[in-house]
Amino acid sequence: MTAVTDEDQTDHTQDAVSEDEDGTPAQDEAVKTGDAVDPTEDEPEEPDDEHARGEDRTDSSDSSDSSDAWDDGLIARRVTDAAAAEPVAVVETRGSGAQIAAPLAYDGPLRSRLDALRELVGLSRTRLDSRTLAEASRVLDEAAARRRLSGQHTVVAIAGATGSGKSQLFNTLAGVTISETGVRRPTTAAPIACSWSDGAASLIERLGIPPRLRRRPVQNAEMEAQLRGLVLVDLPDHDSAAVQHREHVDRILDLVDAVIWVVDPEKYADAVLHERYLRPMAGHAEVMFVVLNQIDRLPGEATEQVLDDLRRLLDEDGIALGEYGEPGATVLALSALTGDGVGELRETLGQFVTERQAPGRRISADVDAAAWRLRSVYATGRRTGLSEEARDEFAVRLADAVGATAAGEAAERAWLRNANRACGTPWLRLWRWHQDRLEPPTGRLPLRAQADEEVTARQRVEQAVRTVADRASAGLAPPWAQAVREAAARGSQGLPEALDELAARAGLPPGRPPRPGWWPAAVFAQASMTLLQVVGGLWLVGQIAGFMAPNLGVPVLLMVVGIIGGPLVEWSCRMAARGPARRYGMEAERRLREAAAGCGRARVLDPVAAELLRYREVREQYGRVLGVEAGVR
């Protein structure tokens, strides 16, 4: 980084040497003849403006003809013989030596906040539009640009309304007439920079101020020591009728480290100043000076009354006042014309520059302003996220859509039918076999065979997705809520078909349900009862046919035992089968519910949770930007 140096000067009227772009030295005519050029009219240079560029080398003895020779279209102060001894401004020169200024270093908390803001912008680019993130991106760019430049200098702009006397105050602080003053309005047409020390060229170039509008103050050891490191910029009037002037003001106010607002007793309450500048910049109070100029026009105690009213207006603007040692804006009263109070401003400004904290404070205030603009996006004040209750409700809705409850009940009935087949009496089994021929095979349940059931199930799935999306997006800013809903909608595509496939795989297994260990004993007991009935019956038939001796007691007893024992065994087995059948049905229902919940989680909940996690990370970064490590609500 190349720094700007000055040629040594032995007195206030010594010739200032400058270099053209090709490196050829040239004397500045304005300085040589004692004329302090005010290059405030930023107009196109005509071929006859060699005097402003230092290319015309007229002798000082021709100063008597300067009235005829000076016609370069710029506002110039013609020095008379009586004013020949006045100090003149020295044009900032580019000497042969290069001075490297140490770059700016931010402290740890500010670096952490900038890193968090950078992370926040990166995470939010795909969710928020560029206009929402424009201010945060600008702050990051300006912070990076300012960090690469000199940390030994503080750039302070003097801003004010038409006729407030800011240019006169600028000249008074510099100790020499640099910026033109007068009754012509607007007087200052382009920003002018004045640097009290070398090494500020890059900072001034960042402001877009050309070399011909850069000056050095009068050489004064005490003043240079007091204001060393100061770069003072005189801005055009912020209420100028020329749009270009207001654009200069708005552009440079975004780049300087601090600003001195100059107001006068007549326009200190101007709505344009307060509504357009002071109120929006209320967070920059620590790098702001508010100077009440022209107090020489106020009689008696009127100065204190105007100051009190000015402080009241600043308080209404939200600007903290640096009174009683508290951080905030500095409010002073002075007269640039008489010099009353200028010494206090110079001393306060010198202490302010010596601390070298203004650039960091300005960037920190910019970060605060950018974070405040994003507050509606990240600090909604409402609890966000997807609760366990909402997740469980979504799983229940999906389970209902695939008929998990009906599947469990069907599994239970299938288990009971198998138990009845194994343990029932032969006569009842024969009847049930006839009925089973009219029903689907055991173990294969058509959960949604009907077209209307399929439509109903699809509607249930869509309703479940909409509900969980609304629950998840509740409390989010519109862009993030839309992102959550879109993630849920993408996951819902093909979800009914996937649930159907899972229901087929996770439903009842093919074939018969498993049998418990007591079934063989029950089957043997039922077979015994049947055998007793058969033996008793054959015995009676034999007696009737005469093949066997008459004896009704034993065969009748066998038949009664078999007839009563068969249903009794069947009833006992049915009672014993209720528990296993219920467990079997619940297991089938559980498998189907878990399958449906897993499918919904993979397709809908996980994408939604990813969006919410991203939002939570952004909110954590936003909390770091605000300096609140625990995040924001």
XYZ file of C-alpha atoms in Angstrom:
633
model
C 0.000 0.000 0.000
C 1.603 3.294 -1.141
C 1.353 6.166 1.285
C 1.177 9.856 0.486
C 4.065 12.021 1.684
C 4.652 15.776 1.744
C 7.639 17.832 0.657
C 9.208 19.690 3.516
C 8.122 23.303 3.646
C 9.946 26.079 5.435
C 7.027 28.501 5.702
C 3.348 28.684 4.898
C 3.889 30.169 1.439
C 6.593 27.781 0.180
C 6.029 26.193 -3.226
C 4.224 22.824 -3.120
C 5.615 20.245 -5.500
C 3.401 17.614 -7.096
C 3.911 14.901 -9.617
C 1.902 14.215 -12.703
C 0.729 10.685 -13.381
C 3.871 10.050 -15.432
C 6.068 11.009 -12.493
C 7.268 14.412 -13.849
C 7.466 17.042 -11.079
C 5.357 20.134 -11.568
C 4.813 23.174 -9.373
C 1.319 23.988 -8.244
C 0.544 27.458 -9.532
C -2.100 28.008 -6.921
C 0.364 27.385 -4.106
C 3.239 29.168 -5.769
C 1.324 32.409 -6.189
C -0.275 32.133 -2.775
C -3.733 31.317 -4.133
C -5.648 28.695 -2.155
C -7.662 26.930 -4.774
C -11.035 25.642 -3.759
C -11.666 22.769 -6.149
C -15.208 22.328 -4.957
C -16.898 22.713 -8.297
C -16.348 19.219 -9.671
C -16.752 20.262 -13.286
C -15.065 18.901 -16.440
C -11.627 20.437 -16.864
C -11.218 22.739 -19.847
C -7.945 22.991 -21.787
C -7.192 26.335 -20.125
C -7.246 25.023 -16.519
C -3.502 24.408 -16.411
C -3.303 26.592 -13.319
C -5.407 24.101 -11.286
C -3.154 21.189 -12.341
C 0.052 22.996 -11.649
C 1.141 22.921 -15.299
C 1.269 26.675 -15.902
C 4.548 27.985 -14.495
C 3.871 31.746 -14.368
C 6.171 33.863 -12.276
C 4.948 35.270 -9.004
C 5.772 38.695 -10.307
C 2.815 38.334 -12.673
C 0.361 38.161 -9.820
C -0.886 41.599 -10.700
C -2.282 40.110 -13.894
C -3.781 37.096 -12.206
C -7.234 38.604 -12.443
C -7.091 38.288 -16.193
C -5.173 35.026 -16.352
C -7.271 33.011 -13.831
C -10.273 31.739 -15.739
C -10.322 27.983 -15.237
C -13.974 27.589 -14.251
C -13.153 26.754 -10.596
C -14.033 28.807 -7.572
C -10.784 30.503 -6.567
C -9.860 32.952 -3.862
C -7.746 35.691 -5.388
C -5.160 36.895 -2.912
C -4.709 40.599 -2.639
C -1.541 42.297 -1.620
C -2.938 42.787 1.864
C -3.683 39.079 2.216
C -0.453 37.823 0.651
C 0.917 36.840 4.034
C -2.027 34.565 4.912
C -1.274 30.820 5.294
C -2.120 28.724 2.284
C -3.120 25.113 1.841
C -0.526 22.669 0.637
C -1.646 20.226 -2.009
C -1.044 16.661 -0.838
C 1.922 15.423 -2.817
C 3.303 12.091 -3.897
C 6.903 12.113 -2.828
C 9.597 9.716 -3.896
C 9.540 7.819 -0.602
C 6.808 5.340 0.215
C 5.454 4.927 3.720
C 3.613 1.777 4.692
C 0.859 2.319 7.253
C -0.020 -0.538 9.568
C -3.389 -2.074 8.663
C -6.373 -1.834 10.964
C -6.803 -4.614 13.523
C -10.222 -5.432 14.946
C -10.530 -6.691 18.493
C -11.657 -10.216 19.313
C -15.373 -9.530 19.932
C -15.736 -7.559 16.707
C -13.939 -10.244 14.705
C -16.261 -12.844 16.195
C -19.318 -10.778 15.272
C -18.082 -10.280 11.719
C -17.383 -13.996 11.350
C -20.883 -14.758 12.623
C -22.412 -12.249 10.208
C -20.460 -13.784 7.335
C -21.672 -17.254 8.326
C -25.221 -15.965 8.678
C -25.180 -14.461 5.187
C -23.736 -17.660 3.728
C -26.410 -19.829 5.340
C -29.190 -17.476 4.305
C -28.343 -16.820 0.659
C -30.531 -19.659 -0.617
C -33.422 -18.708 1.643
C -33.556 -14.917 1.570
C -33.534 -12.569 -1.386
C -30.487 -10.453 -2.140
C -32.216 -7.229 -1.083
C -32.740 -8.536 2.446
C -29.070 -9.450 2.768
C -27.757 -6.413 0.858
C -26.945 -4.315 3.925
C -25.241 -7.189 5.748
C -23.184 -7.997 2.659
C -22.214 -4.340 2.284
C -21.091 -4.167 5.908
C -18.930 -7.260 5.448
C -17.366 -5.834 2.292
C -16.685 -2.464 3.890
C -15.299 -4.071 7.041
C -12.893 -6.168 4.977
C -11.886 -3.175 2.872
C -11.330 -0.935 5.917
C -9.320 -3.617 7.678
C -6.795 -3.715 4.845
C -6.180 0.031 5.135
C -4.368 2.152 7.676
C -5.188 1.658 11.303
C -3.182 4.755 12.258
C -5.672 7.154 10.692
C -9.224 8.148 11.486
C -11.406 9.484 8.687
C -13.871 12.089 9.937
C -16.418 13.777 7.696
C -17.883 17.213 8.324
C -21.507 17.253 7.216
C -24.152 19.904 7.450
C -26.909 21.780 5.783
C -26.644 24.786 3.526
C -25.357 27.805 5.417
C -24.469 25.883 8.587
C -20.829 26.969 8.372
C -19.285 23.522 7.999
C -16.737 24.649 5.406
C -15.725 27.537 7.642
C -15.259 25.091 10.520
C -13.278 22.819 8.194
C -10.927 25.728 7.357
C -10.642 26.722 11.019
C -9.605 23.236 12.067
C -7.070 23.071 9.231
C -5.740 26.502 10.091
C -5.901 27.549 6.461
C -8.553 28.304 3.875
C -9.093 25.106 1.943
C -12.818 24.922 1.271
C -14.507 27.959 -0.250
C -17.013 29.783 1.906
C -19.473 32.434 0.874
C -23.054 33.375 0.282
C -23.297 31.431 -2.965
C -25.315 28.247 -2.397
C -24.294 25.527 -2.665
C -20.659 26.465 -2.142
C -19.067 23.038 -1.685
C -19.780 20.890 -4.720
C -17.364 18.000 -4.168
C -15.779 16.443 -1.070
C -12.350 17.762 -0.093
C -9.913 15.810 2.087
C -7.295 17.178 4.444
C -4.800 14.820 6.097
C -2.674 15.695 9.149
C -0.130 12.913 8.535
C 1.234 10.680 5.808
C -0.017 7.231 4.919
C -3.664 8.074 4.301
C -3.665 7.961 0.493
C -5.442 4.607 0.274
C -8.103 5.732 2.721
C -8.780 8.847 0.681
C -8.806 6.875 -2.556
C -11.433 4.610 -0.999
C -13.625 7.687 -0.602
C -13.268 8.418 -4.314
C -11.616 11.807 -3.729
C -9.160 12.575 -6.570
C -5.635 13.851 -5.829
C -6.494 17.388 -6.927
C -9.010 17.591 -4.063
C -6.588 16.504 -1.351
C -4.872 19.023 0.920
C -2.549 19.257 3.910
C -3.175 21.688 6.799
C -0.911 24.548 7.722
C 2.316 23.354 9.296
C 2.018 23.706 13.030
C 3.887 21.395 15.356
C 1.356 21.651 18.187
C -1.631 21.177 15.911
C -0.053 18.297 14.011
C 0.817 16.527 17.238
C -2.719 17.025 18.523
C -4.497 15.845 15.366
C -1.938 13.411 13.997
C -3.726 10.596 12.191
C -6.811 12.687 11.360
C -8.218 12.739 7.847
C -10.893 15.422 7.668
C -13.376 15.467 4.779
C -15.584 18.442 3.964
C -18.800 17.175 2.376
C -21.267 19.017 0.150
C -24.512 20.187 1.711
C -26.766 17.256 2.523
C -29.824 19.359 1.639
C -28.387 20.659 -1.603
C -30.716 21.061 -4.563
C -28.130 19.240 -6.700
C -28.758 15.500 -6.633
C -25.083 14.762 -7.237
C -24.142 16.600 -4.038
C -26.526 14.508 -1.937
C -25.183 11.352 -3.589
C -21.649 12.373 -2.557
C -22.837 12.807 1.027
C -24.699 9.500 1.218
C -21.834 7.560 -0.358
C -19.072 8.961 1.840
C -21.091 8.773 5.059
C -21.143 4.989 4.568
C -17.328 4.892 4.364
C -15.944 7.307 6.958
C -15.018 6.333 10.501
C -16.834 9.213 12.184
C -18.900 12.263 11.299
C -19.215 15.790 12.633
C -22.720 17.142 12.107
C -22.669 20.932 11.951
C -25.963 22.654 12.702
C -26.833 26.301 13.099
C -29.330 28.017 15.403
C -31.884 28.375 12.606
C -31.896 24.850 11.099
C -30.811 22.571 13.955
C -34.329 21.093 14.082
C -34.582 20.575 10.323
C -36.701 17.490 9.580
C -34.451 16.407 6.686
C -31.433 16.225 8.979
C -33.190 14.301 11.734
C -35.356 11.958 9.690
C -32.942 11.161 6.871
C -29.644 11.081 8.714
C -29.585 11.379 12.495
C -32.437 9.007 13.280
C -31.227 6.188 10.974
C -27.691 6.649 12.337
C -28.757 6.622 15.992
C -26.721 3.469 16.581
C -23.557 5.299 15.499
C -23.675 7.759 18.376
C -20.182 6.833 19.622
C -18.634 7.989 16.340
C -20.760 11.087 15.998
C -20.188 14.731 16.923
C -23.031 17.241 16.834
C -21.723 20.803 16.734
C -23.911 23.836 17.160
C -22.145 26.483 15.081
C -22.636 30.273 14.859
C -23.269 30.746 18.565
C -21.929 34.264 18.100
C -25.333 35.049 16.635
C -27.136 34.009 19.840
C -27.601 36.562 22.617
C -27.058 35.916 26.309
C -28.204 32.524 27.575
C -29.824 31.583 24.282
C -26.912 29.269 23.496
C -27.686 27.003 26.446
C -31.373 27.009 25.592
C -30.683 25.993 21.998
C -28.240 23.317 23.186
C -30.828 21.887 25.565
C -33.415 21.781 22.797
C -30.878 20.158 20.465
C -30.119 17.498 23.067
C -33.867 16.899 23.445
C -34.246 16.362 19.702
C -31.264 14.033 19.638
C -32.756 12.047 22.490
C -36.014 11.732 20.549
C -33.975 10.480 17.589
C -32.644 7.703 19.788
C -29.115 9.069 19.865
C -27.307 8.407 23.125
C -25.464 11.470 24.373
C -21.959 11.042 25.701
C -22.552 12.944 28.922
C -21.174 12.182 32.351
C -18.558 9.841 30.903
C -21.093 7.627 29.182
C -20.538 6.480 25.593
C -22.491 8.388 22.997
C -22.501 11.402 20.727
C -20.522 14.489 21.668
C -22.531 17.725 21.596
C -20.603 21.002 21.498
C -21.308 24.664 20.831
C -18.842 26.893 19.008
C -18.359 29.664 16.521
C -16.105 28.900 13.594
C -16.081 32.602 12.754
C -14.806 33.896 16.119
C -13.018 30.707 17.177
C -15.027 30.422 20.376
C -15.262 26.732 21.351
C -13.113 25.530 18.441
C -10.274 24.707 20.828
C -12.549 22.381 22.804
C -13.607 20.629 19.603
C -9.988 20.309 18.475
C -9.001 18.856 21.851
C -11.940 16.428 21.889
C -11.284 15.445 18.295
C -7.589 14.957 19.016
C -8.331 12.634 21.927
C -10.858 10.801 19.762
C -8.272 10.259 17.005
C -5.510 9.300 19.439
C -7.619 6.440 20.830
C -7.790 4.902 17.322
C -11.035 3.189 18.239
C -13.296 4.976 15.773
C -12.936 2.534 12.825
C -13.800 -0.446 15.002
C -16.685 1.396 16.645
C -18.028 2.415 13.245
C -17.888 -1.153 11.932
C -19.475 -2.429 15.136
C -22.301 0.097 14.763
C -22.736 -0.954 11.126
C -23.008 -4.576 12.258
C -25.642 -3.543 14.794
C -27.610 -1.736 12.100
C -27.408 -4.703 9.726
C -28.496 -7.066 12.498
C -31.418 -4.813 13.342
C -32.615 -4.922 9.744
C -32.577 -8.721 9.909
C -34.359 -8.848 13.248
C -37.767 -9.537 11.713
C -36.269 -12.561 9.952
C -34.464 -14.209 12.860
C -35.925 -12.758 16.054
C -39.611 -13.551 15.687
C -40.182 -13.830 19.414
C -41.987 -17.146 18.969
C -40.883 -20.660 19.751
C -39.947 -22.518 16.597
C -39.289 -26.141 15.782
C -41.131 -29.435 15.464
C -42.291 -30.841 18.781
C -42.417 -34.527 19.635
C -46.161 -34.241 19.834
C -46.310 -33.063 16.220
C -43.996 -35.881 15.130
C -46.105 -38.496 16.920
C -49.286 -37.071 15.449
C -47.761 -37.273 11.952
C -46.816 -40.917 12.516
C -50.321 -41.690 13.773
C -51.870 -40.084 10.705
C -49.670 -42.132 8.392
C -50.466 -45.294 10.328
C -54.158 -44.573 9.956
C -53.654 -43.970 6.254
C -52.126 -47.426 5.759
C -54.709 -49.047 8.052
C -52.324 -50.185 10.771
C -55.121 -50.658 13.320
C -57.233 -52.669 10.904
C -54.208 -54.760 9.983
C -53.577 -55.577 13.644
C -57.170 -56.558 14.179
C -57.090 -58.736 11.076
C -53.928 -60.420 12.309
C -55.586 -61.117 15.637
C -58.589 -62.644 13.920
C -56.348 -64.754 11.703
C -54.518 -66.132 14.749
C -57.822 -67.014 16.411
C -59.075 -68.734 13.289
C -55.980 -70.870 13.147
C -56.420 -71.735 16.819
C -59.996 -72.748 16.186
C -58.957 -74.882 13.254
C -56.384 -76.680 15.344
C -58.417 -77.078 18.526
C -62.029 -77.047 17.346
C -64.307 -80.058 17.042
C -64.267 -81.786 13.651
C -67.884 -80.931 12.997
C -67.335 -77.204 13.524
C -64.112 -77.320 11.549
C -65.964 -78.823 8.630
C -68.457 -75.964 8.744
C -65.713 -73.305 8.990
C -63.838 -74.924 6.119
C -66.881 -74.410 3.993
C -67.007 -70.713 4.998
C -63.267 -70.189 4.473
C -63.616 -71.158 0.864
C -65.560 -67.953 0.370
C -62.899 -65.722 2.097
C -59.301 -64.682 1.161
C -56.468 -66.972 2.254
C -55.382 -66.653 5.882
C -52.396 -64.280 6.409
C -52.873 -62.126 3.288
C -55.027 -59.051 3.977
C -56.064 -56.688 1.165
C -55.670 -53.500 3.262
C -56.949 -51.085 0.638
C -58.415 -53.067 -2.167
C -61.231 -50.705 -2.940
C -60.673 -47.618 -5.107
C -62.456 -45.335 -2.657
C -60.249 -46.591 0.145
C -57.152 -45.753 -1.900
C -58.423 -42.243 -2.530
C -59.219 -41.810 1.148
C -55.779 -43.050 2.156
C -54.047 -40.637 -0.261
C -56.066 -37.758 1.131
C -55.074 -38.741 4.656
C -51.411 -38.761 3.690
C -51.643 -35.327 2.061
C -53.482 -33.949 5.072
C -50.848 -35.383 7.396
C -48.048 -33.732 5.388
C -49.801 -30.358 5.322
C -50.423 -30.493 9.047
C -46.850 -31.313 9.969
C -45.555 -28.639 7.557
C -47.792 -26.025 9.162
C -46.661 -27.090 12.622
C -42.993 -26.950 11.638
C -43.240 -23.565 9.919
C -45.166 -21.893 12.726
C -43.240 -18.927 14.105
C -40.751 -18.780 11.242
C -40.177 -15.791 9.030
C -42.001 -16.099 5.678
C -38.924 -17.138 3.618
C -37.946 -19.875 6.059
C -41.557 -20.996 6.528
C -41.865 -21.321 2.768
C -38.642 -23.339 2.640
C -40.001 -25.734 5.279
C -43.283 -26.185 3.440
C -41.472 -26.782 0.159
C -39.265 -29.429 1.785
C -42.354 -31.197 3.125
C -44.082 -30.992 -0.269
C -41.076 -32.501 -2.032
C -41.017 -35.372 0.434
C -44.723 -36.064 0.025
C -44.315 -36.855 -3.660
C -44.657 -40.619 -4.017
C -45.280 -41.092 -0.306
C -48.656 -42.911 -0.693
C -47.130 -45.409 -3.118
C -44.178 -45.962 -0.811
C -46.541 -46.571 2.102
C -48.473 -49.111 0.067
C -45.302 -50.991 -0.700
C -44.211 -50.920 2.920
C -47.631 -52.102 4.067
C -47.348 -55.114 1.775
C -43.886 -55.938 3.088
C -44.437 -55.150 6.755
C -47.978 -56.599 7.029
C -48.880 -60.164 7.847
C -46.362 -62.739 6.680
C -47.610 -65.291 4.125
C -48.938 -68.602 5.369
C -50.364 -69.457 8.744
C -49.548 -67.587 11.916
C -47.105 -69.309 14.316
C -48.480 -71.802 16.829
C -47.716 -71.802 20.574
C -46.246 -74.843 22.345
C -49.487 -75.928 23.990
C -51.246 -76.416 20.679
C -50.147 -80.132 20.240
C -51.598 -81.023 23.641
C -54.837 -79.271 22.771
C -54.944 -81.047 19.414
C -54.308 -84.401 21.130
C -57.055 -83.711 23.689
C -59.521 -82.772 20.957
C -58.572 -85.859 18.949
C -59.127 -87.997 22.083
C -62.564 -86.503 22.579
C -63.381 -87.218 18.965
C -62.046 -90.765 19.286
C -64.215 -91.329 22.352
C -67.266 -90.232 20.418
C -66.386 -92.518 17.516
C -65.689 -95.548 19.784
C -68.856 -94.988 21.759
C -70.862 -94.634 18.591
C -69.417 -97.769 16.968
C -70.010 -99.670 20.215
C -73.650 -98.710 20.191
C -73.980 -99.618 16.518
C -72.414 -103.001 17.219
C -74.854 -103.632 20.038
C -77.754 -102.630 17.816
C -76.513 -104.933 15.050
C -76.070 -107.761 17.518
C -72.335 -108.088 17.090
C -71.707 -107.072 20.661
C -73.315 -107.855 23.969
C -75.808 -105.237 25.129
C -74.187 -102.741 27.501
C -75.466 -99.178 27.064
C -73.669 -97.631 29.990
C -70.092 -97.708 28.702
C -70.653 -96.542 25.068
C -73.081 -93.881 26.169
C -70.585 -92.662 28.754
C -67.831 -92.555 26.130
C -70.019 -90.650 23.752
C -71.145 -88.165 26.426
C -67.530 -87.571 27.481
C -66.523 -87.016 23.848
C -69.501 -84.792 23.063
C -69.038 -82.626 26.159
C -65.236 -82.729 26.209
C -64.807 -81.599 22.587
C -66.536 -78.215 22.947
C -64.977 -77.836 26.384
C -61.486 -78.312 24.928
C -62.339 -75.904 22.099
C -63.643 -73.291 24.536
C -60.551 -73.678 26.738
C -58.250 -73.278 23.750
C -60.156 -70.216 22.600
C -59.761 -68.609 26.011
C -56.067 -69.480 26.048
C -55.601 -68.163 22.499
C -56.902 -64.673 23.203
C -53.673 -63.425 24.753
C -51.319 -64.740 22.046
C -53.732 -63.623 19.334
C -53.847 -60.112 20.800
C -50.075 -59.943 21.035
C -49.775 -61.216 17.490
C -52.157 -58.536 16.248
C -50.390 -55.790 18.189
C -47.046 -56.899 16.814
C -48.397 -56.755 13.281
C -49.840 -53.294 13.957
C -46.555 -52.133 15.517
C -44.517 -53.288 12.529
C -46.803 -51.465 10.149
C -46.819 -48.309 12.249
C -43.034 -48.314 12.496
C -42.729 -48.894 8.771
C -45.113 -46.024 8.007
C -43.383 -43.747 10.531
C -39.954 -44.613 9.103
C -41.118 -43.869 5.588
C -42.645 -40.550 6.650
C -39.556 -39.648 8.652
C -37.174 -40.325 5.765
C -39.285 -38.556 3.156
C -40.827 -35.659 5.092
C -39.597 -35.188 8.644
C -35.875 -35.417 7.921
C -35.933 -32.747 5.169
C -38.088 -30.551 7.376
C -35.761 -31.117 10.327
C -32.789 -30.207 8.120
C -34.413 -26.886 7.281
C -35.185 -26.237 10.932
C -31.631 -27.139 11.907
C -30.306 -24.733 9.302
C -32.589 -22.043 10.679
C -31.445 -22.826 14.222
C -27.826 -22.485 13.141
C -28.597 -19.157 11.508
C -30.331 -17.943 14.663
C -27.295 -18.959 16.703
C -25.089 -16.974 14.346
C -27.503 -14.074 14.619
C -27.178 -14.268 18.385
C -23.397 -14.056 17.995
C -23.813 -11.038 15.748
C -25.836 -9.393 18.501
C -23.278 -10.506 21.073
C -25.723 -12.931 22.699
C -24.033 -16.340 22.652
C -27.156 -18.176 23.823
C -29.058 -17.121 20.724
C -32.277 -15.200 20.349
C -35.970 -15.910 20.721
